[in-house]
Amino acid sequence: FSGVLSAEVLRALLELQEELAAIKVRAPTSGKEVTLRDVCYAPLNPREPTLDDCCVNSVTQYFQNNGTRLAMTATQSDGKKTGTADWRDHLIYCV
């Protein structure tokens, strides 16, 4: 894995998503504060969505948009060899 599928890029993408989720703006005509939860697609809770209800279509969703989960590793053995599974293995299993 390299390029756009490096751990550094995925961490930067998570950081950018968190920054975008925190943006607040004022609507020019009404003066009402608007946030991501006001405009996001939240099919499971359309009336009162929280940020957790918003659909995020991103490779980081394979890690629940969570940096801790992206950094997780696990010991794995096939009976003959033992190794460490990381974010790359998780992504391959999911895809």
N, CA, C and O atoms as a Tinker XYZ file with bonds, in Angstrom:
   380  protein
     1  N      0.843000   -1.182000    0.000000    73     2
     2  CA     0.000000    0.000000    0.000000    64     1     3
     3  C      0.885000    1.241000    0.000000    63     2     4     5
     4  O      1.866000    1.324000    0.739000    81     3
     5  N      0.525000    2.187000   -0.829000    73     3     6
     6  CA     1.255000    3.443000   -0.868000    64     5     7
     7  C      0.347000    4.512000   -1.451000    63     6     8     9
     8  O     -0.813000    4.248000   -1.766000    81     7
     9  N      0.866000    5.692000   -1.591000    73     7    10
    10  CA     0.091000    6.769000   -2.192000    64     9    11
    11  C     -1.127000    7.129000   -1.367000    63    10    12    13
    12  O     -1.012000    7.446000   -0.183000    81    11
    13  N     -2.317000    7.079000   -2.000000    73    11    14
    14  CA    -3.542000    7.474000   -1.301000    64    13    15
    15  C     -3.977000    6.469000   -0.251000    63    14    16    17
    16  O     -4.830000    6.784000    0.579000    81    15
    17  N     -3.419000    5.281000   -0.265000    73    15    18
    18  CA    -3.756000    4.290000    0.753000    64    17    19
    19  C     -2.600000    4.075000    1.724000    63    18    20    21
    20  O     -2.225000    2.942000    2.025000    81    19
    21  N     -2.051000    5.168000    2.201000    73    19    22
    22  CA    -1.021000    5.078000    3.242000    64    21    23
    23  C     -1.662000    5.479000    4.563000    63    22    24    25
    24  O     -2.666000    6.191000    4.579000    81    23
    25  N     -1.091000    5.030000    5.657000    73    23    26
    26  CA    -1.624000    5.366000    6.975000    64    25    27
    27  C     -1.619000    6.878000    7.197000    63    26    28    29
    28  O     -2.542000    7.417000    7.807000    81    27
    29  N     -0.588000    7.561000    6.706000    73    27    30
    30  CA    -0.492000    9.009000    6.883000    64    29    31
    31  C     -1.637000    9.724000    6.179000    63    30    32    33
    32  O     -2.223000   10.654000    6.732000    81    31
    33  N     -1.955000    9.297000    4.969000    73    31    34
    34  CA    -3.048000    9.919000    4.213000    64    33    35
    35  C     -4.384000    9.627000    4.890000    63    34    36    37
    36  O     -5.234000   10.513000    4.984000    81    35
    37  N     -4.577000    8.410000    5.358000    73    35    38
    38  CA    -5.832000    8.069000    6.029000    64    37    39
    39  C     -6.000000    8.867000    7.323000    63    38    40    41
    40  O     -7.109000    9.304000    7.632000    81    39
    41  N     -4.919000    9.066000    8.086000    73    39    42
    42  CA    -4.996000    9.889000    9.294000    64    41    43
    43  C     -5.320000   11.343000    8.938000    63    42    44    45
    44  O     -6.113000   11.987000    9.626000    81    43
    45  N     -4.715000   11.857000    7.877000    73    43    46
    46  CA    -5.001000   13.231000    7.441000    64    45    47
    47  C     -6.452000   13.357000    6.988000    63    46    48    49
    48  O     -7.100000   14.370000    7.252000    81    47
    49  N     -6.958000   12.345000    6.316000    73    47    50
    50  CA    -8.353000   12.355000    5.868000    64    49    51
    51  C     -9.294000   12.357000    7.076000    63    50    52    53
    52  O    -10.291000   13.079000    7.081000    81    51
    53  N     -8.988000   11.562000    8.088000    73    51    54
    54  CA    -9.798000   11.562000    9.310000    64    53    55
    55  C     -9.799000   12.944000    9.955000    63    54    56    57
    56  O    -10.843000   13.430000   10.389000    81    55
    57  N     -8.636000   13.571000   10.016000    73    55    58
    58  CA    -8.523000   14.908000   10.599000    64    57    59
    59  C     -9.348000   15.922000    9.806000    63    58    60    61
    60  O    -10.039000   16.758000   10.387000    81    59
    61  N     -9.273000   15.844000    8.481000    73    59    62
    62  CA   -10.050000   16.750000    7.633000    64    61    63
    63  C    -11.553000   16.530000    7.839000    63    62    64    65
    64  O    -12.310000   17.497000    7.922000    81    63
    65  N    -11.984000   15.288000    7.922000    73    63    66
    66  CA   -13.394000   14.995000    8.147000    64    65    67
    67  C    -13.863000   15.575000    9.484000    63    66    68    69
    68  O    -14.971000   16.105000    9.571000    81    67
    69  N    -13.032000   15.481000   10.525000    73    67    70
    70  CA   -13.391000   16.042000   11.823000    64    69    71
    71  C    -13.492000   17.567000   11.750000    63    70    72    73
    72  O    -14.383000   18.160000   12.357000    81    71
    73  N    -12.586000   18.195000   11.015000    73    71    74
    74  CA   -12.637000   19.650000   10.855000    64    73    75
    75  C    -13.896000   20.065000   10.103000    63    74    76    77
    76  O    -14.551000   21.036000   10.483000    81    75
    77  N    -14.243000   19.341000    9.041000    73    75    78
    78  CA   -15.450000   19.662000    8.276000    64    77    79
    79  C    -16.706000   19.465000    9.116000    63    78    80    81
    80  O    -17.649000   20.251000    9.022000    81    79
    81  N    -16.720000   18.425000    9.930000    73    79    82
    82  CA   -17.880000   18.151000   10.785000    64    81    83
    83  C    -18.089000   19.264000   11.820000    63    82    84    85
    84  O    -19.211000   19.470000   12.281000    81    83
    85  N    -17.039000   19.969000   12.181000    73    83    86
    86  CA   -17.128000   21.005000   13.202000    64    85    87
    87  C    -17.463000   22.391000   12.642000    63    86    88    89
    88  O    -17.661000   23.330000   13.413000    81    87
    89  N    -17.529000   22.531000   11.331000    73    87    90
    90  CA   -17.780000   23.839000   10.724000    64    89    91
    91  C    -19.195000   24.317000   11.050000    63    90    92    93
    92  O    -20.164000   23.560000   10.989000    81    91
    93  N    -19.273000   25.603000   11.397000    73    91    94
    94  CA   -20.557000   26.267000   11.629000    64    93    95
    95  C    -20.554000   27.545000   10.806000    63    94    96    97
    96  O    -19.575000   28.292000   10.814000    81    95
    97  N    -21.648000   27.797000   10.095000    73    95    98
    98  CA   -21.773000   29.018000    9.303000    64    97    99
    99  C    -23.135000   29.645000    9.582000    63    98   100   101
   100  O    -24.039000   28.985000   10.094000    81    99
   101  N    -23.268000   30.895000    9.248000    73    99   102
   102  CA   -24.550000   31.598000    9.372000    64   101   103
   103  C    -25.156000   31.761000    7.984000    63   102   104   105
   104  O    -24.497000   32.227000    7.054000    81   103
   105  N    -26.423000   31.370000    7.860000    73   103   106
   106  CA   -27.141000   31.571000    6.600000    64   105   107
   107  C    -27.331000   33.074000    6.406000    63   106   108   109
   108  O    -27.776000   33.766000    7.321000    81   107
   109  N    -26.992000   33.587000    5.209000    73   107   110
   110  CA   -27.016000   35.045000    5.014000    64   109   111
   111  C    -28.397000   35.682000    5.188000    63   110   112   113
   112  O    -28.503000   36.776000    5.741000    81   111
   113  N    -29.434000   35.023000    4.733000    73   111   114
   114  CA   -30.751000   35.658000    4.791000    64   113   115
   115  C    -31.431000   35.501000    6.142000    63   114   116   117
   116  O    -32.049000   36.446000    6.630000    81   115
   117  N    -31.331000   34.338000    6.751000    73   115   118
   118  CA   -32.029000   34.101000    8.020000    64   117   119
   119  C    -31.149000   34.357000    9.243000    63   118   120   121
   120  O    -31.661000   34.591000   10.337000    81   119
   121  N    -29.843000   34.314000    9.064000    73   119   122
   122  CA   -28.937000   34.464000   10.187000    64   121   123
   123  C    -28.845000   33.210000   11.044000    63   122   124   125
   124  O    -28.159000   33.197000   12.067000    81   123
   125  N    -29.535000   32.162000   10.624000    73   123   126
   126  CA   -29.527000   30.902000   11.382000    64   125   127
   127  C    -28.182000   30.204000   11.235000    63   126   128   129
   128  O    -27.589000   30.185000   10.157000    81   127
   129  N    -27.709000   29.626000   12.348000    73   127   130
   130  CA   -26.477000   28.843000   12.301000    64   129   131
   131  C    -26.767000   27.501000   11.621000    63   130   132   133
   132  O    -27.747000   26.827000   11.937000    81   131
   133  N    -25.895000   27.132000   10.686000    73   131   134
   134  CA   -26.058000   25.879000    9.943000    64   133   135
   135  C    -24.809000   25.034000   10.168000    63   134   136   137
   136  O    -23.682000   25.520000   10.069000    81   135
   137  N    -25.037000   23.745000   10.475000    73   135   138
   138  CA   -23.938000   22.810000   10.681000    64   137   139
   139  C    -24.135000   21.609000    9.761000    63   138   140   141
   140  O    -25.139000   21.508000    9.056000    81   139
   141  N    -23.176000   20.715000    9.780000    73   139   142
   142  CA   -23.270000   19.518000    8.950000    64   141   143
   143  C    -24.538000   18.729000    9.260000    63   142   144   145
   144  O    -25.170000   18.211000    8.340000    81   143
   145  N    -24.921000   18.625000   10.511000    73   143   146
   146  CA   -26.100000   17.834000   10.841000    64   145   147
   147  C    -27.374000   18.410000   10.218000    63   146   148   149
   148  O    -28.361000   17.693000   10.055000    81   147
   149  N    -27.358000   19.705000    9.866000    73   147   150
   150  CA   -28.517000   20.319000    9.210000    64   149   151
   151  C    -28.634000   19.933000    7.744000    63   150   152   153
   152  O    -29.719000   20.010000    7.168000    81   151
   153  N    -27.534000   19.522000    7.139000    73   151   154
   154  CA   -27.548000   19.252000    5.695000    64   153   155
   155  C    -27.125000   17.841000    5.323000    63   154   156   157
   156  O    -27.146000   17.484000    4.145000    81   155
   157  N    -26.740000   17.030000    6.306000    73   155   158
   158  CA   -26.233000   15.699000    5.982000    64   157   159
   159  C    -27.362000   14.742000    5.639000    63   158   160   161
   160  O    -28.521000   14.983000    5.976000    81   159
   161  N    -27.015000   13.667000    4.974000    73   159   162
   162  CA   -27.936000   12.584000    4.659000    64   161   163
   163  C    -27.915000   11.609000    5.829000    63   162   164   165
   164  O    -26.900000   10.964000    6.092000    81   163
   165  N    -29.043000   11.506000    6.529000    73   163   166
   166  CA   -29.138000   10.644000    7.715000    64   165   167
   167  C    -30.412000    9.801000    7.607000    63   166   168   169
   168  O    -31.405000   10.097000    8.272000    81   167
   169  N    -30.392000    8.760000    6.781000    73   167   170
   170  CA   -31.625000    8.005000    6.522000    64   169   171
   171  C    -32.186000    7.265000    7.737000    63   170   172   173
   172  O    -33.382000    6.976000    7.767000    81   171
   173  N    -31.364000    6.951000    8.734000    73   171   174
   174  CA   -31.862000    6.219000    9.900000    64   173   175
   175  C    -32.436000    7.143000   10.977000    63   174   176   177
   176  O    -33.105000    6.679000   11.900000    81   175
   177  N    -32.179000    8.428000   10.862000    73   175   178
   178  CA   -32.711000    9.404000   11.814000    64   177   179
   179  C    -32.885000   10.740000   11.090000    63   178   180   181
   180  O    -32.192000   11.703000   11.419000    81   179
   181  N    -33.791000   10.823000   10.115000    73   179   182
   182  CA   -33.896000   12.037000    9.296000    64   181   183
   183  C    -34.469000   13.255000   10.020000    63   182   184   185
   184  O    -34.197000   14.384000    9.610000    81   183
   185  N    -35.241000   13.067000   11.070000    73   183   186
   186  CA   -35.883000   14.204000   11.736000    64   185   187
   187  C    -34.958000   14.969000   12.688000    63   186   188   189
   188  O    -34.979000   16.199000   12.715000    81   187
   189  N    -34.168000   14.267000   13.448000    73   187   190
   190  CA   -33.265000   14.882000   14.431000    64   189   191
   191  C    -31.882000   14.236000   14.352000    63   190   192   193
   192  O    -31.449000   13.612000   15.321000    81   191
   193  N    -31.180000   14.367000   13.231000    73   191   194
   194  CA   -29.892000   13.679000   13.106000    64   193   195
   195  C    -28.814000   14.282000   13.996000    63   194   196   197
   196  O    -28.782000   15.485000   14.252000    81   195
   197  N    -27.941000   13.405000   14.453000    73   195   198
   198  CA   -26.707000   13.836000   15.104000    64   197   199
   199  C    -25.595000   13.613000   14.090000    63   198   200   201
   200  O    -25.830000   13.030000   13.032000    81   199
   201  N    -24.408000   14.064000   14.395000    73   199   202
   202  CA   -23.294000   13.832000   13.467000    64   201   203
   203  C    -23.037000   12.346000   13.280000    63   202   204   205
   204  O    -22.609000   11.925000   12.205000    81   203
   205  N    -23.290000   11.549000   14.301000    73   203   206
   206  CA   -23.101000   10.103000   14.183000    64   205   207
   207  C    -24.105000    9.464000   13.236000    63   206   208   209
   208  O    -23.856000    8.376000   12.716000    81   207
   209  N    -25.235000   10.124000   13.005000    73   207   210
   210  CA   -26.256000    9.595000   12.095000    64   209   211
   211  C    -25.941000    9.895000   10.625000    63   210   212   213
   212  O    -26.481000    9.239000    9.734000    81   211
   213  N    -25.081000   10.870000   10.368000    73   211   214
   214  CA   -24.778000   11.282000    8.996000    64   213   215
   215  C    -24.007000   10.181000    8.260000    63   214   216   217
   216  O    -23.056000    9.609000    8.793000    81   215
   217  N    -24.431000    9.899000    7.037000    73   215   218
   218  CA   -23.713000    8.922000    6.211000    64   217   219
   219  C    -22.415000    9.541000    5.720000    63   218   220   221
   220  O    -22.407000   10.654000    5.193000    81   219
   221  N    -21.330000    8.822000    5.894000    73   219   222
   222  CA   -20.030000    9.267000    5.416000    64   221   223
   223  C    -19.545000    8.225000    4.430000    63   222   224   225
   224  O    -19.335000    7.070000    4.802000    81   223
   225  N    -19.367000    8.609000    3.199000    73   223   226
   226  CA   -18.869000    7.693000    2.177000    64   225   227
   227  C    -17.391000    7.965000    1.980000    63   226   228   229
   228  O    -16.991000    8.823000    1.194000    81   227
   229  N    -16.598000    7.212000    2.714000    73   227   230
   230  CA   -15.162000    7.416000    2.716000    64   229   231
   231  C    -14.483000    6.106000    3.066000    63   230   232   233
   232  O    -15.067000    5.262000    3.746000    81   231
   233  N    -13.266000    5.933000    2.609000    73   231   234
   234  CA   -12.498000    4.739000    2.960000    64   233   235
   235  C    -12.304000    4.654000    4.469000    63   234   236   237
   236  O    -12.116000    3.562000    5.006000    81   235
   237  N    -12.346000    5.781000    5.152000    73   235   238
   238  CA   -12.179000    5.762000    6.605000    64   237   239
   239  C    -13.377000    5.136000    7.319000    63   238   240   241
   240  O    -13.274000    4.784000    8.494000    81   239
   241  N    -14.486000    4.995000    6.643000    73   239   242
   242  CA   -15.652000    4.350000    7.256000    64   241   243
   243  C    -15.356000    2.884000    7.593000    63   242   244   245
   244  O    -15.985000    2.325000    8.491000    81   243
   245  N    -14.421000    2.263000    6.896000    73   243   246
   246  CA   -14.030000    0.890000    7.233000    64   245   247
   247  C    -13.449000    0.810000    8.649000    63   246   248   249
   248  O    -13.329000   -0.274000    9.220000    81   247
   249  N    -13.091000    1.969000    9.204000    73   247   250
   250  CA   -12.541000    2.052000   10.559000    64   249   251
   251  C    -13.475000    2.876000   11.450000    63   250   252   253
   252  O    -13.050000    3.409000   12.475000    81   251
   253  N    -14.744000    2.975000   11.055000    73   251   254
   254  CA   -15.773000    3.732000   11.766000    64   253   255
   255  C    -15.347000    5.190000   11.984000    63   254   256   257
   256  O    -15.698000    5.806000   12.991000    81   255
   257  N    -14.592000    5.726000   11.032000    73   255   258
   258  CA   -14.108000    7.110000   11.101000    64   257   259
   259  C    -13.429000    7.385000   12.444000    63   258   260   261
   260  O    -13.646000    8.425000   13.066000    81   259
   261  N    -12.609000    6.435000   12.875000    73   259   262
   262  CA   -12.009000    6.499000   14.198000    64   261   263
   263  C    -10.506000    6.209000   14.086000    63   262   264   265
   264  O    -10.105000    5.133000   13.644000    81   263
   265  N     -9.693000    7.171000   14.488000    73   263   266
   266  CA    -8.245000    7.022000   14.407000    64   265   267
   267  C     -7.697000    5.900000   15.273000    63   266   268   269
   268  O     -6.706000    5.264000   14.913000    81   267
   269  N     -8.334000    5.650000   16.413000    73   267   270
   270  CA    -7.902000    4.558000   17.285000    64   269   271
   271  C     -8.086000    3.216000   16.593000    63   270   272   273
   272  O     -7.222000    2.342000   16.675000    81   271
   273  N     -9.211000    3.059000   15.914000    73   271   274
   274  CA    -9.457000    1.799000   15.194000    64   273   275
   275  C     -8.506000    1.651000   14.009000    63   274   276   277
   276  O     -8.073000    0.542000   13.699000    81   275
   277  N     -8.183000    2.743000   13.354000    73   275   278
   278  CA    -7.229000    2.707000   12.247000    64   277   279
   279  C     -5.865000    2.230000   12.734000    63   278   280   281
   280  O     -5.167000    1.517000   12.013000    81   279
   281  N     -5.481000    2.615000   13.944000    73   279   282
   282  CA    -4.164000    2.278000   14.491000    64   281   283
   283  C     -4.103000    0.887000   15.136000    63   282   284   285
   284  O     -3.019000    0.427000   15.495000    81   283
   285  N     -5.232000    0.224000   15.286000    73   283   286
   286  CA    -5.250000   -1.070000   15.975000    64   285   287
   287  C     -4.468000   -2.139000   15.214000    63   286   288   289
   288  O     -4.416000   -2.137000   13.985000    81   287
   289  N     -3.870000   -3.042000   15.968000    73   287   290
   290  CA    -3.214000   -4.217000   15.403000    64   289   291
   291  C     -3.669000   -5.432000   16.199000    63   290   292   293
   292  O     -4.162000   -5.303000   17.320000    81   291
   293  N     -3.500000   -6.607000   15.612000    73   291   294
   294  CA    -3.857000   -7.855000   16.294000    64   293   295
   295  C     -2.878000   -8.931000   15.873000    63   294   296   297
   296  O     -2.423000   -8.968000   14.730000    81   295
   297  N     -2.559000   -9.810000   16.816000    73   295   298
   298  CA    -1.715000  -10.953000   16.504000    64   297   299
   299  C     -2.573000  -12.001000   15.803000    63   298   300   301
   300  O     -3.699000  -12.282000   16.213000    81   299
   301  N     -2.021000  -12.567000   14.746000    73   299   302
   302  CA    -2.768000  -13.520000   13.924000    64   301   303
   303  C     -1.876000  -14.722000   13.631000    63   302   304   305
   304  O     -0.686000  -14.572000   13.355000    81   303
   305  N     -2.458000  -15.904000   13.693000    73   303   306
   306  CA    -1.688000  -17.118000   13.435000    64   305   307
   307  C     -2.491000  -18.053000   12.556000    63   306   308   309
   308  O     -3.704000  -18.183000   12.717000    81   307
   309  N     -1.808000  -18.706000   11.621000    73   307   310
   310  CA    -2.467000  -19.709000   10.780000    64   309   311
   311  C     -2.083000  -21.131000   11.209000    63   310   312   313
   312  O     -2.344000  -22.094000   10.489000    81   311
   313  N     -1.472000  -21.250000   12.368000    73   311   314
   314  CA    -1.030000  -22.540000   12.872000    64   313   315
   315  C      0.444000  -22.796000   12.630000    63   314   316   317
   316  O      1.075000  -23.542000   13.378000    81   315
   317  N      0.996000  -22.188000   11.598000    73   315   318
   318  CA     2.414000  -22.361000   11.270000    64   317   319
   319  C      3.192000  -21.075000   11.513000    63   318   320   321
   320  O      4.295000  -21.091000   12.059000    81   319
   321  N      2.599000  -19.968000   11.099000    73   319   322
   322  CA     3.262000  -18.672000   11.225000    64   321   323
   323  C      2.388000  -17.736000   12.054000    63   322   324   325
   324  O      1.160000  -17.820000   12.025000    81   323
   325  N      3.033000  -16.864000   12.775000    73   323   326
   326  CA     2.333000  -15.837000   13.539000    64   325   327
   327  C      2.799000  -14.480000   13.032000    63   326   328   329
   328  O      3.989000  -14.261000   12.803000    81   327
   329  N      1.851000  -13.584000   12.863000    73   327   330
   330  CA     2.176000  -12.250000   12.387000    64   329   331
   331  C      1.239000  -11.223000   12.997000    63   330   332   333
   332  O      0.419000  -11.551000   13.854000    81   331
   333  N      1.361000  -10.002000   12.561000    73   331   334
   334  CA     0.529000   -8.914000   13.057000    64   333   335
   335  C     -0.351000   -8.403000   11.935000    63   334   336   337
   336  O      0.130000   -8.067000   10.853000    81   335
   337  N     -1.648000   -8.349000   12.206000    73   335   338
   338  CA    -2.605000   -7.773000   11.257000    64   337   339
   339  C     -2.795000   -6.303000   11.624000    63   338   340   341
   340  O     -2.882000   -5.956000   12.802000    81   339
   341  N     -2.857000   -5.438000   10.605000    73   339   342
   342  CA    -3.046000   -4.014000   10.852000    64   341   343
   343  C     -4.136000   -3.471000    9.940000    63   342   344   345
   344  O     -4.956000   -4.233000    9.428000    81   343
   345  N     -4.151000   -2.155000    9.732000    73   343   346
   346  CA    -5.194000   -1.509000    8.954000    64   345   347
   347  C     -5.265000   -2.051000    7.536000    63   346   348   349
   348  O     -6.355000   -2.136000    6.970000    81   347
   349  N     -4.131000   -2.422000    6.945000    73   347   350
   350  CA    -4.123000   -2.948000    5.575000    64   349   351
   351  C     -4.910000   -4.260000    5.504000    63   350   352   353
   352  O     -5.723000   -4.461000    4.601000    81   351
   353  N     -4.655000   -5.146000    6.468000    73   351   354
   354  CA    -5.368000   -6.420000    6.512000    64   353   355
   355  C     -6.859000   -6.204000    6.711000    63   354   356   357
   356  O     -7.680000   -6.851000    6.062000    81   355
   357  N     -7.201000   -5.298000    7.606000    73   355   358
   358  CA    -8.614000   -5.005000    7.865000    64   357   359
   359  C     -9.299000   -4.508000    6.594000    63   358   360   361
   360  O    -10.409000   -4.934000    6.274000    81   359
   361  N     -8.643000   -3.615000    5.879000    73   359   362
   362  CA    -9.208000   -3.079000    4.635000    64   361   363
   363  C     -9.393000   -4.182000    3.599000    63   362   364   365
   364  O    -10.427000   -4.234000    2.933000    81   363
   365  N     -8.416000   -5.055000    3.455000    73   363   366
   366  CA    -8.513000   -6.154000    2.499000    64   365   367
   367  C     -9.671000   -7.082000    2.877000    63   366   368   369
   368  O    -10.435000   -7.505000    2.010000    81   367
   369  N     -9.801000   -7.397000    4.161000    73   367   370
   370  CA   -10.902000   -8.261000    4.607000    64   369   371
   371  C    -12.255000   -7.634000    4.304000    63   370   372   373
   372  O    -13.182000   -8.331000    3.892000    81   371
   373  N    -12.378000   -6.327000    4.504000    73   371   374
   374  CA   -13.652000   -5.639000    4.285000    64   373   375
   375  C    -14.007000   -5.493000    2.814000    63   374   376   377
   376  O    -15.163000   -5.653000    2.423000    81   375
   377  N    -13.018000   -5.192000    2.016000    73   375   378
   378  CA   -13.277000   -4.945000    0.599000    64   377   379
   379  C    -13.450000   -6.272000   -0.102000    63   378   380
   380  O    -13.679000   -6.307000   -1.311000    81   379
